[in-house]
CSV table of C-alpha atoms in Angstrom, one decimal:
chain,number,residue,atom,x,y,z
A,1,MET,CA,-13.9,9.9,25.1
A,2,ALA,CA,-14.5,8.7,21.7
A,3,LEU,CA,-11.7,6.1,21.5
A,4,GLN,CA,-12.6,4.6,24.9
A,5,HIS,CA,-16.3,4.4,23.9
A,6,LYS,CA,-15.4,2.7,20.5
A,7,THR,CA,-13.0,0.3,22.2
A,8,SER,CA,-15.7,-0.8,24.6
A,9,GLU,CA,-18.2,-1.3,21.7
A,10,LEU,CA,-15.6,-3.4,20.0
A,11,ILE,CA,-15.0,-5.5,23.1
A,12,GLN,CA,-18.7,-6.2,23.5
A,13,SER,CA,-18.9,-7.2,19.8
A,14,LEU,CA,-16.0,-9.5,20.1
A,15,ASP,CA,-17.4,-11.2,23.3
A,16,ALA,CA,-20.8,-11.8,21.6
A,17,HIS,CA,-21.8,-15.4,21.4
A,18,SER,CA,-21.9,-15.2,17.5
A,19,PRO,CA,-20.0,-12.1,16.6
A,20,ASN,CA,-21.1,-10.1,13.5
A,21,TYR,CA,-17.9,-10.0,11.4
A,22,ASN,CA,-19.3,-7.4,9.0
A,23,TYR,CA,-20.2,-5.2,11.9
A,24,LEU,CA,-16.7,-5.7,13.5
A,25,ARG,CA,-15.0,-4.7,10.2
A,26,ARG,CA,-17.2,-1.6,10.1
A,27,GLN,CA,-16.3,-0.7,13.8
A,28,LEU,CA,-12.5,-1.0,12.8
A,29,GLU,CA,-12.9,1.3,9.8
A,30,MET,CA,-14.6,3.9,12.0
A,31,ILE,CA,-11.9,3.7,14.6
A,32,SER,CA,-9.3,4.2,11.9
A,33,TRP,CA,-10.8,7.6,11.0
A,34,LEU,CA,-11.2,9.0,14.5
A,35,PRO,CA,-9.5,12.5,14.6
A,36,THR,CA,-5.9,12.5,16.0
A,37,GLU,CA,-7.1,14.5,19.0
A,38,GLU,CA,-9.4,11.6,19.9
A,39,SER,CA,-7.0,8.7,19.2
A,40,SER,CA,-3.5,9.9,20.2
A,41,GLN,CA,-0.8,7.6,21.4
A,42,ALA,CA,-1.7,8.3,25.1
A,43,GLN,CA,-5.4,7.6,24.5
A,44,VAL,CA,-4.6,4.3,22.7
A,45,ASN,CA,-2.5,3.2,25.6
A,46,ARG,CA,-5.2,4.0,28.1
A,47,SER,CA,-8.1,2.6,26.2
A,48,GLY,CA,-6.9,-0.9,26.0
A,49,LEU,CA,-7.3,-1.0,22.2
A,50,ARG,CA,-3.8,-2.3,21.6
A,51,ARG,CA,-4.3,-5.4,23.7
A,52,VAL,CA,-7.7,-6.0,21.9
A,53,LEU,CA,-6.1,-5.7,18.5
A,54,GLU,CA,-3.1,-7.8,19.5
A,55,MET,CA,-5.5,-10.6,20.6
A,56,LEU,CA,-7.6,-10.2,17.4
A,57,SER,CA,-4.6,-10.3,15.1
A,58,SER,CA,-3.3,-13.6,16.5
A,59,ASP,CA,-6.6,-15.5,17.0
A,60,ASN,CA,-7.2,-18.0,14.2
A,61,LYS,CA,-10.9,-18.2,15.1
A,62,PHE,CA,-11.5,-14.8,13.4
A,63,PRO,CA,-11.6,-14.3,9.6
A,64,ASP,CA,-8.3,-13.4,7.9
A,65,TYR,CA,-9.6,-10.0,6.9
A,66,LEU,CA,-10.3,-9.1,10.5
A,67,ARG,CA,-7.0,-10.2,11.7
A,68,LEU,CA,-5.4,-8.3,8.9
A,69,GLU,CA,-7.1,-5.1,9.8
A,70,ALA,CA,-6.0,-5.6,13.4
A,71,SER,CA,-2.4,-6.0,12.2
A,72,ARG,CA,-2.8,-2.9,10.1
A,73,PHE,CA,-3.5,-0.7,13.2
A,74,LEU,CA,-0.6,-2.3,15.2
A,75,ALA,CA,1.7,-1.7,12.2
A,76,ARG,CA,0.6,1.9,11.8
A,77,TRP,CA,1.3,2.6,15.4
A,78,GLY,CA,4.7,1.1,14.9
A,79,ARG,CA,5.4,3.5,12.3
A,80,GLY,CA,4.5,6.4,14.7
A,81,LEU,CA,1.2,7.1,13.0
A,82,TYR,CA,-1.9,7.7,15.3
A,83,GLY,CA,-5.1,9.0,14.2
A,84,PRO,CA,-6.4,8.9,10.6
A,85,PRO,CA,-4.2,6.9,8.2
A,86,TYR,CA,-2.6,9.5,6.1
A,87,CYS,CA,0.3,11.8,6.7
A,88,SER,CA,0.4,15.5,6.1
A,89,LYS,CA,4.1,15.8,6.9
A,90,LYS,CA,7.0,13.4,6.6
A,91,ILE,CA,7.4,11.1,9.5
A,92,ARG,CA,10.2,8.7,8.2
A,93,SER,CA,12.5,7.9,5.4
A,94,THR,CA,12.2,4.9,3.0
A,95,ALA,CA,14.1,1.6,3.4
A,96,PRO,CA,14.0,-1.8,1.8
A,97,GLY,CA,11.8,-4.8,2.7
A,98,ASN,CA,8.2,-4.4,3.7
A,99,HIS,CA,9.4,-1.6,6.0
A,100,GLY,CA,6.5,-2.2,8.5
A,101,PHE,CA,3.8,-1.9,5.9
A,102,VAL,CA,0.8,-4.4,5.6
A,103,VAL,CA,-0.7,-5.5,2.3
A,104,GLY,CA,-3.7,-3.2,1.6
A,105,ASP,CA,-2.3,0.0,3.2
A,106,CYS,CA,-3.6,2.9,1.2
A,107,TRP,CA,-2.7,6.6,0.6
A,108,PRO,CA,-4.7,9.3,-1.2
A,109,ASN,CA,-1.8,10.8,-3.0
A,110,ARG,CA,1.9,10.5,-3.8
A,111,LYS,CA,2.9,13.0,-1.1
A,112,THR,CA,1.4,10.7,1.7
A,113,VAL,CA,3.1,7.7,0.1
A,114,PHE,CA,6.4,9.7,0.4
A,115,ASN,CA,5.6,11.0,3.9
A,116,GLU,CA,5.3,7.5,5.4
A,117,GLY,CA,8.4,6.3,3.6
A,118,CYS,CA,6.6,3.7,1.3
A,119,HIS,CA,8.1,5.2,-1.8
A,120,GLY,CA,11.1,7.5,-1.8
A,121,THR,CA,10.3,9.9,-4.6
A,122,PHE,CA,7.4,12.1,-5.7
A,123,GLN,CA,7.5,11.3,-9.4
A,124,SER,CA,9.8,8.4,-10.4
A,125,GLY,CA,8.2,5.0,-10.4
A,126,ILE,CA,11.4,3.3,-9.2
A,127,HIS,CA,13.3,4.0,-6.1
A,128,GLY,CA,16.3,2.3,-4.3
A,129,ASP,CA,20.0,2.6,-4.1
A,130,ASN,CA,23.2,1.1,-5.7
A,131,ASP,CA,23.8,-1.8,-3.4
A,132,TYR,CA,20.3,-3.2,-2.7
A,133,GLY,CA,18.5,-2.3,-5.9
A,134,ALA,CA,14.9,-1.1,-5.9
A,135,PHE,CA,13.2,-0.7,-2.7
A,136,SER,CA,9.9,0.0,-4.4
A,137,ILE,CA,8.0,0.6,-7.6
A,138,VAL,CA,4.8,2.3,-8.5
A,139,ALA,CA,2.6,0.7,-11.1
A,140,ASN,CA,0.3,3.3,-12.1
A,141,GLY,CA,-0.4,3.1,-16.0
A,142,VAL,CA,2.3,5.6,-17.0
A,143,TYR,CA,4.3,3.1,-19.0
A,144,ASP,CA,3.4,0.0,-20.9
A,145,ASN,CA,3.2,-2.4,-17.9
A,146,ARG,CA,1.4,-5.8,-18.2
A,147,ASP,CA,-0.1,-6.5,-14.9
A,148,GLN,CA,-1.6,-9.9,-14.0
A,149,GLY,CA,-1.6,-9.6,-10.2
A,150,ASP,CA,0.9,-12.2,-9.1
A,151,THR,CA,3.2,-11.3,-12.1
A,152,ILE,CA,3.9,-7.9,-13.5
A,153,TRP,CA,6.0,-7.0,-16.6
A,154,TYR,CA,7.2,-3.6,-15.6
A,155,ALA,CA,8.8,-1.1,-17.9
A,156,GLY,CA,12.0,0.7,-16.9
A,157,THR,CA,12.4,4.3,-17.5
A,158,ASN,CA,13.3,5.5,-21.2
A,159,PRO,CA,17.0,6.0,-21.7
A,160,THR,CA,18.4,9.5,-21.7
A,161,ASN,CA,21.8,8.5,-23.0
A,162,PRO,CA,21.9,6.3,-26.2
A,163,GLY,CA,22.2,2.7,-25.4
A,164,GLU,CA,22.5,3.3,-21.7
A,165,ALA,CA,20.0,2.2,-19.0
A,166,THR,CA,18.9,5.1,-16.7
A,167,LEU,CA,19.7,5.1,-13.0
A,168,TYR,CA,16.3,4.0,-12.1
A,169,THR,CA,16.3,1.1,-14.5
A,170,GLN,CA,19.7,0.1,-13.2
A,171,ARG,CA,18.0,-0.3,-9.8
A,172,LEU,CA,15.8,-3.0,-11.0
A,173,ILE,CA,18.6,-4.7,-12.8
A,174,THR,CA,20.5,-4.8,-9.5
A,175,SER,CA,17.4,-6.2,-7.8
A,176,HIS,CA,17.4,-9.1,-10.3
A,177,ASP,CA,21.0,-9.7,-9.7
A,178,THR,CA,20.7,-9.7,-5.9
A,179,GLY,CA,17.2,-11.2,-5.5
A,180,ASN,CA,16.3,-8.7,-3.0
A,181,PRO,CA,12.4,-8.1,-2.8
A,182,VAL,CA,10.7,-4.9,-4.1
A,183,ARG,CA,7.7,-3.4,-2.7
A,184,VAL,CA,4.9,-2.8,-5.2
A,185,ILE,CA,2.4,0.0,-5.0
A,186,ARG,CA,-0.4,0.2,-7.5
A,187,GLY,CA,-2.0,3.5,-8.3
A,188,ALA,CA,-5.5,4.4,-9.7
A,189,LYS,CA,-4.1,5.4,-13.1
A,190,GLY,CA,-3.3,1.8,-13.7
A,191,ALA,CA,-7.0,1.2,-14.6
A,192,GLY,CA,-5.9,1.2,-18.2
A,193,LEU,CA,-3.7,-1.9,-17.6
A,194,THR,CA,-4.6,-5.5,-18.7
A,195,MET,CA,-6.3,-6.4,-15.4
A,196,GLU,CA,-8.3,-3.2,-14.6
A,197,PRO,CA,-9.8,-4.4,-11.3
A,198,LEU,CA,-6.4,-4.7,-9.8
A,199,SER,CA,-6.0,-0.9,-9.5
A,200,PRO,CA,-7.4,0.9,-6.5
A,201,ALA,CA,-10.4,3.1,-7.2
A,202,ARG,CA,-8.4,6.0,-5.9
A,203,GLY,CA,-5.0,6.9,-4.7
A,204,PHE,CA,-2.3,4.2,-4.1
A,205,ARG,CA,-2.3,0.8,-2.5
A,206,TYR,CA,0.6,-1.4,-1.2
A,207,ASP,CA,0.3,-4.9,-2.7
A,208,GLY,CA,3.3,-6.7,-1.1
A,209,LEU,CA,6.8,-7.8,-1.9
A,210,TYR,CA,7.8,-9.1,-5.4
A,211,THR,CA,11.0,-10.5,-6.9
A,212,VAL,CA,12.5,-9.5,-10.2
A,213,LYS,CA,12.8,-12.9,-12.1
A,214,GLU,CA,14.0,-11.8,-15.5
A,215,TYR,CA,14.5,-8.8,-17.7
A,216,GLY,CA,15.4,-7.8,-21.2
A,217,PRO,CA,14.6,-5.4,-24.1
A,218,PRO,CA,10.9,-5.0,-24.9
A,219,ALA,CA,9.4,-6.5,-27.9
A,220,PRO,CA,9.1,-4.4,-31.0
A,221,VAL,CA,5.9,-2.1,-31.1
A,222,ASN,CA,4.3,-1.9,-34.6
A,223,GLY,CA,7.5,-3.3,-36.0
A,224,LEU,CA,9.7,-0.8,-34.4
A,225,LYS,CA,12.4,-1.7,-31.9
A,226,PRO,CA,12.6,0.3,-28.7
A,227,PRO,CA,15.7,2.3,-28.3
A,228,ALA,CA,18.8,0.5,-26.8
A,229,GLY,CA,19.0,0.8,-23.1
A,230,THR,CA,15.2,0.2,-22.8
A,231,TYR,CA,14.4,-2.8,-20.5
A,232,GLU,CA,11.2,-4.5,-19.1
A,233,PHE,CA,11.2,-6.6,-16.0
A,234,LEU,CA,9.2,-9.6,-14.9
A,235,LEU,CA,8.3,-9.5,-11.2
A,236,GLU,CA,6.7,-12.3,-9.3
A,237,ARG,CA,4.8,-11.8,-6.0
A,238,ASN,CA,6.4,-13.6,-3.1
A,239,ASP,CA,4.6,-16.4,-1.4
A,240,GLY,CA,3.0,-16.3,2.0
A,241,GLN,CA,1.5,-12.9,1.8
A,242,PRO,CA,-2.2,-11.9,2.2
A,243,PRO,CA,-4.1,-11.7,-1.1
A,244,ILE,CA,-4.2,-8.4,-3.1
A,245,LEU,CA,-7.2,-6.6,-1.7
A,246,TYR,CA,-8.8,-5.3,-5.0
A,247,LYS,CA,-12.5,-6.5,-5.0
A,248,ASP,CA,-15.8,-6.9,-3.2
A,249,ALA,CA,-15.9,-6.4,0.5
A,250,ASP,CA,-12.1,-6.9,0.8
A,251,MET,CA,-11.3,-3.9,-1.5
A,252,LYS,CA,-8.8,-1.4,-0.4
A,253,PRO,CA,-9.3,1.6,-0.2
A,254,ASP,CA,-12.7,0.6,1.4
A,255,ASN,CA,-15.7,2.7,1.1
A,256,GLU,CA,-15.1,4.5,4.4
A,257,THR,CA,-11.6,5.4,3.3
A,258,LEU,CA,-12.9,6.7,0.0
A,259,ALA,CA,-15.6,8.7,1.7
A,260,GLN,CA,-13.0,10.2,4.1
A,261,TRP,CA,-10.6,11.1,1.3
A,262,HIS,CA,-13.4,12.8,-0.6
A,263,VAL,CA,-14.5,14.9,2.4
A,264,ARG,CA,-10.9,15.9,3.0
A,265,LYS,CA,-10.2,16.6,-0.7
A,266,LEU,CA,-7.0,14.5,-0.4
A,267,TYR,CA,-6.8,13.0,-3.9
A,268,ASP,CA,-4.1,14.0,-6.3
A,269,ARG,CA,-5.4,16.6,-8.8
A,270,PRO,CA,-6.4,15.0,-12.1
A,271,ASN,CA,-3.6,16.8,-14.0
A,272,SER,CA,-1.0,15.9,-11.5
A,273,ARG,CA,1.8,13.6,-12.5
A,274,GLY,CA,0.8,10.9,-10.1
A,275,PHE,CA,3.4,8.2,-11.0
């Protein structure tokens, strides 16, 4: 059985006198992409992998990135997802807070983001409700966002009624008033933003919880004032979260994930409205 074999290899690697952390990372990446029929809930429970990952996620002697990867497995199983980390059908609705997601979780397209409940619409960049405010936003280069990583100036949607903020923009205004945190998801189309490396190479990546600190009308562009009802929002990343995983060996999506997405042809089509 593939999962049992991979779990035994992982245990041996962890028990080594001087574990090779890069090799451990690679083993976890490969386990992530075992087919569903080889890594079902029953097989996970029989293999002992859950106990191994619980130990790994909580043991400070291991590097943070390995502990985070172990936490990613446990969180994914908690969301009811076994097998490769993408959803071909909807498994749950969206909700506020981190909603069981781990910084660095990735999806190949907007449908899979929606299916797991990380963002509740296929097209709008802002989603939430009247009472809480915005549950999540997608920063994907469609509007004039200024992204510095830990801070984002995020543009609300353009008004449809003269002088009146759209329903989506009002969600972020409510977030400012309540102080409730907002999930931020970056997309690959954001490569045109100020800090290009922050965007994932492909697909979409969850980058943590942010708080709306201020908002107001955007500055004039080429001397022209934006229409009344247009707003931009300053979001600041909340403390105590893992770093944004956008570069070098910690990059998400990692090379294994990118290769698997490519083989499965899971990317959004280039002409699709992936915001």
